[in-house]
Amino acid sequence: MYIPFSELPPQARLWVYQANRPFTEAEQAEIKPLLERFATEWSSHGKGLQASAELLHDRFLVLANNEDATAASGCSIDASVKFVRELEQRFSVSFFDRTQLAFLKDEQVQVVGMQELKGKVAAGEIDKNTLYYDTLVNNYGDLQQAWPKPAGNSWLSRYF
């Protein structure tokens, strides 16, 4: 069962996938109905999930499920990964490159490769207060309240 993204409960579980490039407006218009259809059809052991899906900041694919209603099973999570892989092929994009980190700088999403991070920190371009889009955020409430969050409040804190 599809739930509008803005109506998810705070405890809804999230899976966040970061694209290696921003989507164009035309691509976003094409993706939106695909996301809604997936969320509508997404199920666990034959039982429909209370799910939603959204593309945020032209780059982040977020799948969500209200686990209080029905928990996602291994098979349903596998189905979501298959869906994300299909989007990758259809739009020639990668959602599984975890070496790219996204920060909010000058009101824009800026991506920094892991290999560049130490140099950017040393140069003062990234500090503990730089807002970071942590793809490890796992519930809707945290996404709404603290995303992006200061890099120093994430797993990146070891760099400061």
Coordinates of C-alpha atoms in Angstrom, one line a residue:
M1 CA 0.0 0.0 0.0
Y2 CA 1.4 3.3 -1.0
I3 CA 1.7 6.1 1.6
P4 CA 2.7 9.6 0.5
F5 CA 6.2 10.3 1.7
S6 CA 5.2 13.3 3.8
E7 CA 2.7 11.1 5.7
L8 CA 5.2 8.4 6.8
P9 CA 5.4 7.9 10.6
P10 CA 8.7 9.0 12.3
Q11 CA 9.7 5.4 12.9
A12 CA 9.3 4.3 9.3
R13 CA 12.4 2.4 8.1
L14 CA 14.4 4.0 5.3
W15 CA 16.9 2.8 2.7
V16 CA 18.8 5.7 1.1
Y17 CA 20.6 5.3 -2.2
Q18 CA 22.8 8.1 -3.5
A19 CA 23.1 8.5 -7.3
N20 CA 26.5 9.2 -8.8
R21 CA 25.0 12.2 -10.5
P22 CA 21.9 14.5 -10.2
F23 CA 18.8 13.6 -12.2
T24 CA 17.5 15.9 -14.8
E25 CA 14.0 17.3 -14.5
A26 CA 12.9 15.1 -17.3
E27 CA 14.4 12.0 -15.6
Q28 CA 12.7 12.9 -12.3
A29 CA 9.3 13.2 -14.1
E30 CA 9.9 9.7 -15.5
I31 CA 11.1 8.3 -12.2
K32 CA 8.3 9.6 -10.0
P33 CA 5.5 7.2 -11.3
L34 CA 8.0 4.3 -11.2
L35 CA 8.7 5.0 -7.5
E36 CA 5.0 5.2 -6.7
R37 CA 4.2 2.0 -8.6
F38 CA 7.0 0.1 -6.8
A39 CA 5.9 1.3 -3.4
T40 CA 2.3 0.3 -4.2
E41 CA 3.3 -3.2 -5.3
W42 CA 6.1 -3.8 -2.7
S43 CA 5.2 -6.7 -0.4
S44 CA 6.6 -9.1 2.2
H45 CA 5.5 -12.7 2.0
G46 CA 2.5 -11.7 -0.1
K47 CA 1.4 -9.0 2.3
G48 CA 1.5 -5.4 1.0
L49 CA 3.9 -3.1 2.8
Q50 CA 2.9 0.4 3.9
A51 CA 5.6 1.9 1.7
S52 CA 6.7 5.1 0.0
A53 CA 9.5 6.2 -2.3
E54 CA 10.9 9.6 -3.1
L55 CA 13.8 11.2 -5.0
L56 CA 15.3 13.9 -2.8
H57 CA 17.7 16.8 -3.8
D58 CA 17.8 15.5 -7.4
R59 CA 20.1 12.7 -6.3
F60 CA 18.9 10.6 -3.3
L61 CA 16.5 7.7 -3.8
V62 CA 14.7 6.9 -0.6
L63 CA 12.6 3.8 -0.1
A64 CA 10.5 3.6 3.1
N65 CA 8.4 1.2 4.9
N66 CA 6.2 1.5 8.0
E67 CA 7.6 -1.5 9.9
D68 CA 4.9 -1.1 12.6
A69 CA 2.3 -2.3 10.0
T70 CA 4.4 -5.0 8.2
A71 CA 8.1 -5.6 8.5
A72 CA 10.1 -5.9 5.3
S73 CA 11.5 -9.4 4.9
G74 CA 14.7 -10.5 3.2
C75 CA 12.8 -11.3 0.0
S76 CA 11.1 -7.8 0.0
I77 CA 14.5 -6.2 0.6
D78 CA 15.9 -8.2 -2.3
A79 CA 13.0 -7.0 -4.4
S80 CA 13.9 -3.4 -3.6
V81 CA 17.5 -3.9 -4.5
K82 CA 16.4 -5.4 -7.8
F83 CA 14.2 -2.4 -8.4
V84 CA 17.1 0.0 -7.7
R85 CA 19.3 -2.0 -10.1
E86 CA 16.7 -1.7 -12.8
L87 CA 16.6 2.1 -12.3
E88 CA 20.4 2.1 -12.6
Q89 CA 20.3 0.4 -16.0
R90 CA 17.3 2.5 -17.2
F91 CA 18.9 5.8 -16.3
S92 CA 22.6 5.0 -16.7
V93 CA 23.3 5.9 -13.1
S94 CA 25.0 4.2 -10.1
F95 CA 23.3 4.0 -6.7
F96 CA 25.8 1.7 -5.1
D97 CA 29.1 3.6 -5.2
R98 CA 29.8 4.1 -1.5
T99 CA 33.0 6.0 -2.2
Q100 CA 31.2 9.2 -3.0
L101 CA 30.2 11.4 -0.1
A102 CA 27.6 14.2 -0.4
F103 CA 27.8 17.5 1.5
L104 CA 25.6 20.6 1.4
K105 CA 27.9 23.5 0.4
D106 CA 26.6 26.9 -0.8
E107 CA 23.1 25.5 -1.0
Q108 CA 24.2 22.8 -3.4
V109 CA 24.8 19.1 -3.1
Q110 CA 28.6 18.7 -3.6
V111 CA 30.1 15.2 -3.9
V112 CA 33.6 14.4 -2.6
G113 CA 35.4 11.1 -3.2
M114 CA 36.6 9.2 -0.1
Q115 CA 40.1 9.5 -1.4
E116 CA 39.8 13.3 -1.4
L117 CA 38.3 13.6 2.1
K118 CA 41.4 13.9 4.2
G119 CA 42.8 16.6 1.9
K120 CA 39.5 18.6 2.0
V121 CA 39.5 18.4 5.8
A122 CA 43.2 19.4 6.1
A123 CA 42.5 22.4 3.7
G124 CA 39.5 23.4 5.9
E125 CA 37.0 22.9 3.0
I126 CA 35.2 20.3 5.1
D127 CA 34.9 20.6 8.9
K128 CA 32.8 19.0 11.6
N129 CA 30.0 21.5 11.0
T130 CA 29.8 20.9 7.2
L131 CA 26.4 19.4 6.5
Y132 CA 26.7 15.8 5.4
Y133 CA 24.0 13.7 3.7
D134 CA 24.5 10.5 5.7
T135 CA 22.9 7.6 3.7
L136 CA 23.0 5.5 6.9
V137 CA 20.0 7.5 8.2
N138 CA 17.5 4.7 8.9
N139 CA 14.2 6.2 9.9
Y140 CA 11.9 9.0 8.6
G141 CA 12.0 11.0 11.8
D142 CA 15.8 11.3 11.6
L143 CA 15.6 12.2 8.0
Q144 CA 13.2 15.1 8.8
Q145 CA 15.0 16.4 11.8
A146 CA 18.7 15.9 11.1
W147 CA 19.4 15.4 7.4
P148 CA 21.8 16.6 6.3
K149 CA 23.6 16.7 9.6
P150 CA 26.9 18.1 10.7
A151 CA 29.7 15.7 9.6
G152 CA 31.1 15.7 13.1
N153 CA 27.8 14.0 14.2
S154 CA 28.2 11.1 11.8
W155 CA 30.6 8.3 11.2
L156 CA 32.9 10.9 9.6
S157 CA 33.7 12.3 13.1
R158 CA 36.9 10.4 13.2
Y159 CA 38.3 12.7 10.5
F160 CA 38.0 15.8 12.8

